[in-house]
CSV table of C-alpha atoms and ligand atoms in Angstrom, one decimal:
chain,number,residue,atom,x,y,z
A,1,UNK,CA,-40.6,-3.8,-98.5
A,2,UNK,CA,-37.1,-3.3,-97.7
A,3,UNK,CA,-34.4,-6.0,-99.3
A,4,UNK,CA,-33.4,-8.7,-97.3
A,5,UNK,CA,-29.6,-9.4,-96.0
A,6,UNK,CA,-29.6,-12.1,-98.1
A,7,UNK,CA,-30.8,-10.3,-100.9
A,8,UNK,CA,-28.5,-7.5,-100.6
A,9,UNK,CA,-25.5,-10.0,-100.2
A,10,UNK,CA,-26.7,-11.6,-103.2
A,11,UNK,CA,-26.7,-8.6,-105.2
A,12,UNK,CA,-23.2,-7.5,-103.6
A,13,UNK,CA,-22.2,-11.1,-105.6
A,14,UNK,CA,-21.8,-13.6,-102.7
A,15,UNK,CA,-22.7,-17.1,-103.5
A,16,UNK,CA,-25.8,-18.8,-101.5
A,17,UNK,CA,-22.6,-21.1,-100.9
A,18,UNK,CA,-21.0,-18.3,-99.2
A,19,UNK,CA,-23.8,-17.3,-97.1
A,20,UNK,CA,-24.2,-20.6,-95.8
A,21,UNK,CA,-20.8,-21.0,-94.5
A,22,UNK,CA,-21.2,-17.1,-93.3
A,23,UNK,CA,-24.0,-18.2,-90.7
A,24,UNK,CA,-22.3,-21.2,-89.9
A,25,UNK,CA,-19.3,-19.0,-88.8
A,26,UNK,CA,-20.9,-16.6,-86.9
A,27,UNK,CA,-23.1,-19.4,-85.2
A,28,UNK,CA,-20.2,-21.1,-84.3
A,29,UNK,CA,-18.6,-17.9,-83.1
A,30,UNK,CA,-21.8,-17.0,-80.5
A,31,UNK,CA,-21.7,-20.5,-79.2
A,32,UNK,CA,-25.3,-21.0,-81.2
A,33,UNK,CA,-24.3,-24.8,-83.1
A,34,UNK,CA,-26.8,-25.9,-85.7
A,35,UNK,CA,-29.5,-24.9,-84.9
A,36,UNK,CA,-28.3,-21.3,-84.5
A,37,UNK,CA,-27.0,-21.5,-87.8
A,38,UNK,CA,-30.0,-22.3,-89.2
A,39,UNK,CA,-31.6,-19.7,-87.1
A,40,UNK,CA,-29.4,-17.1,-88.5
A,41,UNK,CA,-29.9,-18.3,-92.1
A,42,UNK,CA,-34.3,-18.1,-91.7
A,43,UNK,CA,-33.5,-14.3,-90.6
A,44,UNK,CA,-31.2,-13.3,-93.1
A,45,UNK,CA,-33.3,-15.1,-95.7
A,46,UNK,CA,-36.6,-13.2,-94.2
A,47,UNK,CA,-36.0,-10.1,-92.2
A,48,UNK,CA,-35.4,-6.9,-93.9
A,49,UNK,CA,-31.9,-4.8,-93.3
A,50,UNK,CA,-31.8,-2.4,-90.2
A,51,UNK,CA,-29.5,0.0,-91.0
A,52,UNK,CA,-26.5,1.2,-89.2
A,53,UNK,CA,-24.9,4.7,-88.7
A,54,UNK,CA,-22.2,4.4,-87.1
A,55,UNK,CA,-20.2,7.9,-85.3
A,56,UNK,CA,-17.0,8.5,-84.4
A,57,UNK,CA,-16.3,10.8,-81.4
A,58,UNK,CA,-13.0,11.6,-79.1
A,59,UNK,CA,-11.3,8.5,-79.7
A,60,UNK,CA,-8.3,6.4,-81.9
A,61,UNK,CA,-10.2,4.6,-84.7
A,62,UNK,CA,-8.7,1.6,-83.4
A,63,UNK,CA,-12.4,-0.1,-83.3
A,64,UNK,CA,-12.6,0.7,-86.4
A,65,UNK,CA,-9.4,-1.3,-87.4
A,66,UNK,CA,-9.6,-4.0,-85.2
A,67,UNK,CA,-13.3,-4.8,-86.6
A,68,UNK,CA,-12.3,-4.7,-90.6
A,69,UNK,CA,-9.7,-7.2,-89.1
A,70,UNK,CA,-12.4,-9.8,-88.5
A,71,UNK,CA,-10.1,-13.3,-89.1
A,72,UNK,CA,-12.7,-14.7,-91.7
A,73,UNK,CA,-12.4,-12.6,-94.3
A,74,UNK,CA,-16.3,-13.6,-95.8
A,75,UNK,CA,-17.7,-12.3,-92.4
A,76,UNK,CA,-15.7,-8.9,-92.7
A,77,UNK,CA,-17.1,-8.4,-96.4
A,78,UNK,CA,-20.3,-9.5,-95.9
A,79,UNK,CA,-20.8,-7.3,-92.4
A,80,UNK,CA,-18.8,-4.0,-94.3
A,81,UNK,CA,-21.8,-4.8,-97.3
A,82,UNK,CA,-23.9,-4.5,-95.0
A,83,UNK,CA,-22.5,-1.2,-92.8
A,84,UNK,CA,-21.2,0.7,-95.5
A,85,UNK,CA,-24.5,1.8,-97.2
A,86,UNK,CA,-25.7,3.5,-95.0
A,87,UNK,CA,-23.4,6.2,-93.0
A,88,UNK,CA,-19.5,5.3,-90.9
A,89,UNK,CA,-17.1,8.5,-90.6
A,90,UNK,CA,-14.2,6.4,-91.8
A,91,UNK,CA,-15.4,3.4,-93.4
A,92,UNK,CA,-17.6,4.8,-96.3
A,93,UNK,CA,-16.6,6.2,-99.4
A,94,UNK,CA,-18.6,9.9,-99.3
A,95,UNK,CA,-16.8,12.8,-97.5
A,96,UNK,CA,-17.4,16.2,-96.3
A,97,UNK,CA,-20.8,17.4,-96.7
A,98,UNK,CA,-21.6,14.4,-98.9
A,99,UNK,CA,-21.3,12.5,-96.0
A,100,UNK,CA,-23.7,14.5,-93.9
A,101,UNK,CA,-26.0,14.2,-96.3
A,102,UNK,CA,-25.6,10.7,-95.7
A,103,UNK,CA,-26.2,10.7,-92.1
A,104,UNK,CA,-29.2,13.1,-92.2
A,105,UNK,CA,-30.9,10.8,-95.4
A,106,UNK,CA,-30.5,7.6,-93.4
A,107,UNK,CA,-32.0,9.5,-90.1
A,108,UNK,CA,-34.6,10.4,-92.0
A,109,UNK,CA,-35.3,7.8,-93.6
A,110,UNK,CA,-35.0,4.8,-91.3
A,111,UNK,CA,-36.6,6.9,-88.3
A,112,UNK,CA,-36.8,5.0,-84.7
A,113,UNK,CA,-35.6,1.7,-87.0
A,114,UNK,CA,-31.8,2.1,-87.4
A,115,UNK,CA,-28.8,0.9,-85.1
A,116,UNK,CA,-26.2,3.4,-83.9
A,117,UNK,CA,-22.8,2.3,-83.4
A,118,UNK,CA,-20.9,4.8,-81.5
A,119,UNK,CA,-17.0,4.7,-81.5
A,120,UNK,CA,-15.3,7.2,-78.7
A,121,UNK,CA,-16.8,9.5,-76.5
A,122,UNK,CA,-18.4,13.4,-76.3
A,123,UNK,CA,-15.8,15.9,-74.7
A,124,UNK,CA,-18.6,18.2,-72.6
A,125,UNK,CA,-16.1,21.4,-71.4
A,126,UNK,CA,-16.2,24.3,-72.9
A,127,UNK,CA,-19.4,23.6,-75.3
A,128,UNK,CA,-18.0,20.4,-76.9
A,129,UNK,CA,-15.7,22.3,-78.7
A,130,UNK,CA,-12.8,19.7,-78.4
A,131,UNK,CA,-14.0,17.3,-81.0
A,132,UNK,CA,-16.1,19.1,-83.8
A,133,UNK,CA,-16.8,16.7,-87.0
A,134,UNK,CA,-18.7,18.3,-89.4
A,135,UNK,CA,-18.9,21.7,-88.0
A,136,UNK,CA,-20.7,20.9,-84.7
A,137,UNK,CA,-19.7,19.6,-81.3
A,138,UNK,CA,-19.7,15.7,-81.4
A,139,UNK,CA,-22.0,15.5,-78.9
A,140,UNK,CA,-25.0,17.6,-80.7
A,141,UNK,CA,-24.3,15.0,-83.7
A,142,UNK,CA,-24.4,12.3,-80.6
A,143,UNK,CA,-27.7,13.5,-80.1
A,144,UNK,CA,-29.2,13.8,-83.0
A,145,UNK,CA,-28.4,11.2,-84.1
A,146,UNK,CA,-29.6,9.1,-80.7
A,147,UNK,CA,-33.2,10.5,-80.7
A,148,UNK,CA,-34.5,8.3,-83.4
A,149,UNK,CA,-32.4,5.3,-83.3
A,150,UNK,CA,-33.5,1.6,-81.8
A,151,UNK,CA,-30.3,1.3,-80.1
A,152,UNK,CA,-26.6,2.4,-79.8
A,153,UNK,CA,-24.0,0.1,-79.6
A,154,UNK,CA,-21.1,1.7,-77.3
A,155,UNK,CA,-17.8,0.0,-79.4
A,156,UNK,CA,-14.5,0.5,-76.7
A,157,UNK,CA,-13.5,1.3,-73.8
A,158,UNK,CA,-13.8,5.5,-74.6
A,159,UNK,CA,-17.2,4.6,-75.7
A,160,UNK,CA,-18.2,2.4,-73.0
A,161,UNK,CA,-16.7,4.0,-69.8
A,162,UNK,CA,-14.2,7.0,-71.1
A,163,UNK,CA,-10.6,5.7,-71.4
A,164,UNK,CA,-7.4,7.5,-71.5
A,165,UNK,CA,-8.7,10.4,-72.6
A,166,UNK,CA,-11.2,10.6,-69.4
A,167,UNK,CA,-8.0,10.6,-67.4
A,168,UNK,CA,-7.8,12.3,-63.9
A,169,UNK,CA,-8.2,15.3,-64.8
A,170,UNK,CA,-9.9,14.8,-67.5
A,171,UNK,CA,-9.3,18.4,-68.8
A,172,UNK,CA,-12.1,17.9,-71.6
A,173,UNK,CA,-14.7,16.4,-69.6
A,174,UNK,CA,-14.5,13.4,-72.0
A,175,UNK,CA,-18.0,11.6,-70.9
A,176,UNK,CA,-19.1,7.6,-71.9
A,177,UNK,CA,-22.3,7.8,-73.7
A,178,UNK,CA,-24.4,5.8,-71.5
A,179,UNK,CA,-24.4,9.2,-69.2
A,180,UNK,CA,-25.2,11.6,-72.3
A,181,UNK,CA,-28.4,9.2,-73.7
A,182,UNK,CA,-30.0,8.0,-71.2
A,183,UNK,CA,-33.6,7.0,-72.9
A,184,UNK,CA,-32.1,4.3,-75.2
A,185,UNK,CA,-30.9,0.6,-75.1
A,186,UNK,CA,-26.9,0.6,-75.4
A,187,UNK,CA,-24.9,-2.1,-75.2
A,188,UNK,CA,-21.7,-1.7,-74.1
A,189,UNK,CA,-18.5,-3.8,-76.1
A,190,UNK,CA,-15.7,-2.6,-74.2
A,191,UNK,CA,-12.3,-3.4,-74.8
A,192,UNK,CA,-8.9,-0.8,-76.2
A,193,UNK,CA,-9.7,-1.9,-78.6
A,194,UNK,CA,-12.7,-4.9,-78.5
A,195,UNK,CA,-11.9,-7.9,-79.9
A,196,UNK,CA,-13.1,-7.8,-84.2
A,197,UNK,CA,-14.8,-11.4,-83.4
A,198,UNK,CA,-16.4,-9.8,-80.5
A,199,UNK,CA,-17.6,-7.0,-82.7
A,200,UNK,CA,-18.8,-8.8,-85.4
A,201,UNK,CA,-20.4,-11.3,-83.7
A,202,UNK,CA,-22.1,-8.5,-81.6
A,203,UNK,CA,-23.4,-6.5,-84.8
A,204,UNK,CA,-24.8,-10.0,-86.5
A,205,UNK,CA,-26.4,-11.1,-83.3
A,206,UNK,CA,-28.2,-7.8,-83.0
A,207,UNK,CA,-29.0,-7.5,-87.1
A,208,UNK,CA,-29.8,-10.9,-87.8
A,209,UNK,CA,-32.0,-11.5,-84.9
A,210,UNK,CA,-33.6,-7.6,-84.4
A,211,UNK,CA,-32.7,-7.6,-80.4
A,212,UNK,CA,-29.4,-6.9,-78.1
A,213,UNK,CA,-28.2,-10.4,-76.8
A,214,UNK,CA,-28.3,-10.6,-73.2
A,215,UNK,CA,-26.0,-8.5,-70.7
A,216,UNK,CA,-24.8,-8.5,-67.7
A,217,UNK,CA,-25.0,-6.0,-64.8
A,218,UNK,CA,-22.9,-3.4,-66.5
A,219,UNK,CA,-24.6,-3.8,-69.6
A,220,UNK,CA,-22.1,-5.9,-71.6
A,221,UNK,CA,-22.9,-9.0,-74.0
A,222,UNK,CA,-22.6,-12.3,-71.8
A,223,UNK,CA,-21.9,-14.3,-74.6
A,224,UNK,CA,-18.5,-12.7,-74.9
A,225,UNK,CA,-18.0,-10.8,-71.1
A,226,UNK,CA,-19.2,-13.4,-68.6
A,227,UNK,CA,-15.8,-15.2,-67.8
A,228,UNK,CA,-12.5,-13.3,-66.8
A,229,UNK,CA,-9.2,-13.2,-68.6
A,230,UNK,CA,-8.2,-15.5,-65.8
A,231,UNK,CA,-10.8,-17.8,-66.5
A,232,UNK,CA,-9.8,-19.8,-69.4
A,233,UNK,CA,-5.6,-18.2,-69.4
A,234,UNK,CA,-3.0,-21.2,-70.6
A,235,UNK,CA,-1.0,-20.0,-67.7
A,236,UNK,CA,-3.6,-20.5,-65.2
A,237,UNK,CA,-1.8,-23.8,-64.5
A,238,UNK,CA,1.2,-21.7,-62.7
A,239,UNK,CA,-1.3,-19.4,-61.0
A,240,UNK,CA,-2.5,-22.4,-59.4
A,241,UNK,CA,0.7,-23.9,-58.1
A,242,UNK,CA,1.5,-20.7,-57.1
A,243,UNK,CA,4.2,-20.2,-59.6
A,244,UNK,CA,4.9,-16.9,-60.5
A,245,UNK,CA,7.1,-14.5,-62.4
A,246,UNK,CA,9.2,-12.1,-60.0
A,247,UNK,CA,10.7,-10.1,-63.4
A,248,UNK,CA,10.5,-9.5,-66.6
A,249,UNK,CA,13.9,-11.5,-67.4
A,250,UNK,CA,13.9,-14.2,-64.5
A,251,UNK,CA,13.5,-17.7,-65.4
A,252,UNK,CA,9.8,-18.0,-64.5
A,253,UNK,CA,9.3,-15.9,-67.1
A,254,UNK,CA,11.5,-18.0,-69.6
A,255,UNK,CA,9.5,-21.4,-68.5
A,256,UNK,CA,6.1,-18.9,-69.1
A,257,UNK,CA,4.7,-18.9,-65.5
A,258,UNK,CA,1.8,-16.9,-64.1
A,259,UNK,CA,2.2,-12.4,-64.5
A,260,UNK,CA,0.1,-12.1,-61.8
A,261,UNK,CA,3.2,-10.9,-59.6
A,262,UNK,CA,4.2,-8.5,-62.7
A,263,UNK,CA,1.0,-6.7,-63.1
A,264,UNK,CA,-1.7,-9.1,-64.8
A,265,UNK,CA,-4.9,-7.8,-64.5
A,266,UNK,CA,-6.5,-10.5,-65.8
A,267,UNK,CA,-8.3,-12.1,-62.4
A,268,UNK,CA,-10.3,-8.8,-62.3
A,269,UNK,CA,-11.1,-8.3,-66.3
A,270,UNK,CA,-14.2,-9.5,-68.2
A,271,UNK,CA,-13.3,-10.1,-71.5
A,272,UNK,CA,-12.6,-12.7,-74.7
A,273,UNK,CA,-9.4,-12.5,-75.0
A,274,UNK,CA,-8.2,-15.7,-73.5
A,275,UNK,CA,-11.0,-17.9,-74.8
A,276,UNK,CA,-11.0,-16.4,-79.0
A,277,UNK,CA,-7.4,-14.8,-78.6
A,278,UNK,CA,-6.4,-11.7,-81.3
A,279,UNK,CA,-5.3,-12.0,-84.8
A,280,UNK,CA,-7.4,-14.9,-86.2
A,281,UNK,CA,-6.9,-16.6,-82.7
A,282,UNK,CA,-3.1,-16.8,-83.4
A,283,UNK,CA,-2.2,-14.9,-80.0
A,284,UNK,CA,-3.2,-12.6,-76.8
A,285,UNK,CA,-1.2,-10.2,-75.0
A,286,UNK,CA,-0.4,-12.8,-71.9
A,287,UNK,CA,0.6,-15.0,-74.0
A,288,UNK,CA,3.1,-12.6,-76.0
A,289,UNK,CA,4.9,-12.1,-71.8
A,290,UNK,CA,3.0,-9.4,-70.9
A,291,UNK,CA,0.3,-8.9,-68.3
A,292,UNK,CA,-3.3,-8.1,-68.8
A,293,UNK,CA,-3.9,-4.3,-68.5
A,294,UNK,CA,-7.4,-4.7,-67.7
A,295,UNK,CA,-8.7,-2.9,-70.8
A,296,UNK,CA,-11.8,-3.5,-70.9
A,297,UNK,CA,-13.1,-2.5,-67.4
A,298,UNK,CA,-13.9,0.9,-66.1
A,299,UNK,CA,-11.2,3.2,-65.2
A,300,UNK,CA,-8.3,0.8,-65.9
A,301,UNK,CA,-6.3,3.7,-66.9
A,302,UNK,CA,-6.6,5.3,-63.4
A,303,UNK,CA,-6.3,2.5,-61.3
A,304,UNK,CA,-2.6,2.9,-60.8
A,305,UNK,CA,0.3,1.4,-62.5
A,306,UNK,CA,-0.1,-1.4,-64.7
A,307,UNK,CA,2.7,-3.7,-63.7
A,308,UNK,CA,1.3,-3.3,-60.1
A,309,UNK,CA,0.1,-6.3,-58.8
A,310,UNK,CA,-3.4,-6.2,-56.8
A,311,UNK,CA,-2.7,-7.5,-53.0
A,312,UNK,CA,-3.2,-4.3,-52.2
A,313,UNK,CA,-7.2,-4.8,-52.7
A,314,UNK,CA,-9.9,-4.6,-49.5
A,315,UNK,CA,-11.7,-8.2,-48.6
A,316,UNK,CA,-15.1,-7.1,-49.4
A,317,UNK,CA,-16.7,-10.6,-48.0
A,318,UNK,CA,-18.8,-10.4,-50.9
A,319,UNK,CA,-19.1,-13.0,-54.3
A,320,UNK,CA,-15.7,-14.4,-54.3
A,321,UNK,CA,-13.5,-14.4,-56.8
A,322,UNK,CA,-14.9,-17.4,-58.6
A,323,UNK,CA,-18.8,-15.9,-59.1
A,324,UNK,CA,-19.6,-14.7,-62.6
A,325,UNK,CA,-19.7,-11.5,-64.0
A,326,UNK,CA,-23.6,-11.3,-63.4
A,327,UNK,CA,-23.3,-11.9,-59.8
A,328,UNK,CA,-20.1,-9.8,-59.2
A,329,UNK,CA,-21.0,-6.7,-61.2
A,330,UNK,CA,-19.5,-3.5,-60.4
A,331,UNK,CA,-17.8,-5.1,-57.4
A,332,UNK,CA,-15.8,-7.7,-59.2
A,333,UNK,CA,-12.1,-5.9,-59.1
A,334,UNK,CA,-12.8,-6.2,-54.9
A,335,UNK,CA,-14.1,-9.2,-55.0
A,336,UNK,CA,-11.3,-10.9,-57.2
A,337,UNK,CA,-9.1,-9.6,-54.8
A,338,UNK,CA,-10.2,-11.3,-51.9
A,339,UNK,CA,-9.9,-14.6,-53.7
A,340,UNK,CA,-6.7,-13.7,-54.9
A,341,UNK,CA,-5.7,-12.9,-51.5
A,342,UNK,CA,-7.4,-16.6,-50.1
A,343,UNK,CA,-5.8,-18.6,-52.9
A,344,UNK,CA,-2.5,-16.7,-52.0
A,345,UNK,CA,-2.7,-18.1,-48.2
A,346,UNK,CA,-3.7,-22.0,-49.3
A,347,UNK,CA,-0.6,-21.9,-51.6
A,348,UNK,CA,1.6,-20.2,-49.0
A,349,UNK,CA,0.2,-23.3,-46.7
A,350,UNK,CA,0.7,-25.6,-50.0
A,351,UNK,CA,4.3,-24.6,-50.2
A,352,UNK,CA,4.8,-24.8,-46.5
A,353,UNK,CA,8.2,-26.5,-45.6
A,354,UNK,CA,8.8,-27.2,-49.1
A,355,UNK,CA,11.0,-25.0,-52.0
A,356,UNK,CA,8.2,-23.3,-54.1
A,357,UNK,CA,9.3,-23.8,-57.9
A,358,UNK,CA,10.5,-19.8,-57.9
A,359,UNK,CA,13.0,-21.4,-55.4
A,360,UNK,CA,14.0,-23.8,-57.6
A,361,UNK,CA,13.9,-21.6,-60.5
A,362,UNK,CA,16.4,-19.2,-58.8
A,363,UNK,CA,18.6,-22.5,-58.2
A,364,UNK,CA,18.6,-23.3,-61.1
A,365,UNK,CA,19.4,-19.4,-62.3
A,366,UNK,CA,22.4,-19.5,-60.2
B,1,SF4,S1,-2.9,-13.8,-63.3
B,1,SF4,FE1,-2.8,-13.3,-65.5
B,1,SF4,S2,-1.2,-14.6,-66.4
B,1,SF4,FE2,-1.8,-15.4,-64.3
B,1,SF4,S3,-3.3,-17.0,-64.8
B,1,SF4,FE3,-4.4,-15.1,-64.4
B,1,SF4,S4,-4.7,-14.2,-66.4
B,1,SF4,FE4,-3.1,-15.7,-66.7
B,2,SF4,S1,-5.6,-9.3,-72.4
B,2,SF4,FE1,-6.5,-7.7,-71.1
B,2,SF4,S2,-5.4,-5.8,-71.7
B,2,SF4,FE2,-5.1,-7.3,-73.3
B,2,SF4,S3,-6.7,-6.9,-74.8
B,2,SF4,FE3,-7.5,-8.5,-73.4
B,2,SF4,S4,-8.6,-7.4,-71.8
B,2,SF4,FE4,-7.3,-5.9,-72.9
């Protein structure tokens, strides 16, 4: 029988004391408490290894760096352990055809039982021939590699729905993979890049407990894409009371009121980063000054400029922007938009007869 994780951690020279505080971590980081904890334990303890190859396609790597920049340095060790033996472009240590032996050995060998992870996209024009690795269009390694996996894991947003480099015109025909395998699970972890809790937790949900979490209409983790940027944001206060920042240097933006006039995507994205926040929770882009870019939803690079601001939106008459993720689904930017266009009126009525704080911000400017 195949080793355990916790066997193979053992061996790799991590104390039972360590692995204990391991699934209490990454309990605590998928909402599971306890009991979760101890759920993750009786699998690691029990459950053999599934293997994970993990390909890169047309993309940046910057998955790849955000997820060895996990904030709790035991999970990043114990999770590389476990990813590294068996076949990642970038992370392992074999190269060139040594590393295609890799791939094909761990195929082989782990047929229909083995995870794949798939980081960027397959370009389709002109054969594949704009991203070759190994000698052969990334697509026909796609492929191969697909047919006998369990799942696929679509890391990013070039991964999960194309990104820049699926930019009208998109001269390469760069494709997200959910349109190139179609007979396999994949779960999509968007985000440019995804948050490295996010991906971590993702990858231990799905190796500790041998099945995908559950997703949401677009085929994303709820655990970590069910509430919007705007959901949980520290500024959401200001959005509220209808207190906004006009420009970049006003004094709305020195007393850190709502971006939403600036360009914040964030009442139309599903994502973390409010709630766990980047680099070991110290910060997020919003609350650095600058808007949400919307980077983990579909075509966020096409939808026009980021620092415009989204009045310009049709009332659908359709979830609201308050429903979940589940309910909205692929029509969440509309929807969003007509509740950002109702809240707009009840603050205008609010506000009526009185000096909005911009006002008195500008007062106070002059
Ligand atoms: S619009 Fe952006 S800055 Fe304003 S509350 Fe929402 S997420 Fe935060
Ligand atoms: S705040 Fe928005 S643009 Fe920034 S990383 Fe999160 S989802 Fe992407």
């Amino acid at each position: 029988m195949s080793e355990t994780y916790y066997e193979l951690m053992r061996r790799q020279g991590i104390s039972r004391r360590s692995f204990v505080k391991f699934c209490s971590l990454t309990a605590a980081s998928l909402g599971l408490g306890e009991a979760g904890a101890q759920q993750i334990q009786q699998a690691m303890q029990t459950k053999p290894r599934t293997p994970v190859v993990w390909l890169h396609g047309l993309e940046c790597t910057c998955c790849s760096e955000s997820f060895i920049r996990s904030s709790h340095p035991l999970a990043k060790d114990v999770l590389l352990s476990m990813l590294s033996l068996d076949y990642s472009d970038t992370l392992m240590a074999a190269a060139g055809h040594q590393a295609e032996a890799a791939l094909e050995e761990t195929i082989k060998k782990y047929k229909g039982n083995y995870i794949l992870a798939v980081e960027g996209n397959p370009p389709l024009a002109d054969d594949g021939i704009y991203c070759i690795p190994g000698g052969k269009p990334f697509v026909e390694k796609l492929r191969h590699a697909a047919k006998d996996c369990k799942a696929i894991v679509s890391w990013g947003s070039c991964a999960s729905w194309g990104c820049v480099q699926a930019a009208k015109p998109n001269p390469t025909r760069a494709t997200p993979v959910h349109k190139v395998i179609t007979d396999k699970p994949i779960i999509k972890v968007p985000g440019c890049p995804p948050i490295a809790e996010v991906m971590t937790g993702v990858v231990t949900y799905i190796l500790t407990f041998d099945r995908l979490p559950d997703l949401d209409a677009q085929g994303r983790p709820k655990m970590f894409y069910s509430q919007r940027v705007h959901d949980k944001c520290y500024r959401r206060p200001h959005f509220d009371a209808g207190q906004f920042v006009e420009h970049f240097d006003d004094a709305g933006a020195r007393m850190g009121y709502c971006l939403y006039k600036v360009g914040c995507k964030g009442p139309t994205t599903y994502n973390a980063c409010s709630a766990t926040r980047w680099n070991e929770g110290l910060s997020f882009p919003i609350q650095s000054g600058h808007g949400c870019i919307g980077c983990s939803e579909d075509d966020f690079w096409d939808k026009g400029g980021f620092y415009n601001h989204l009045t310009s939106i049709q009332v659908p008459g359709l979830g609201g922007a308050e429903g979940t993720a589940d309910k909205i689904g692929l029509t969440a930017i509309a929807a969003a938009g007509a509740g950002i266009a109702a809240h707009a009126v009840l603050t205008a009525l609010k506000h009526k007869g009185s000096k909005t704080a911009n006002d008195k911000v500008s007062k106070v400017e002059k």
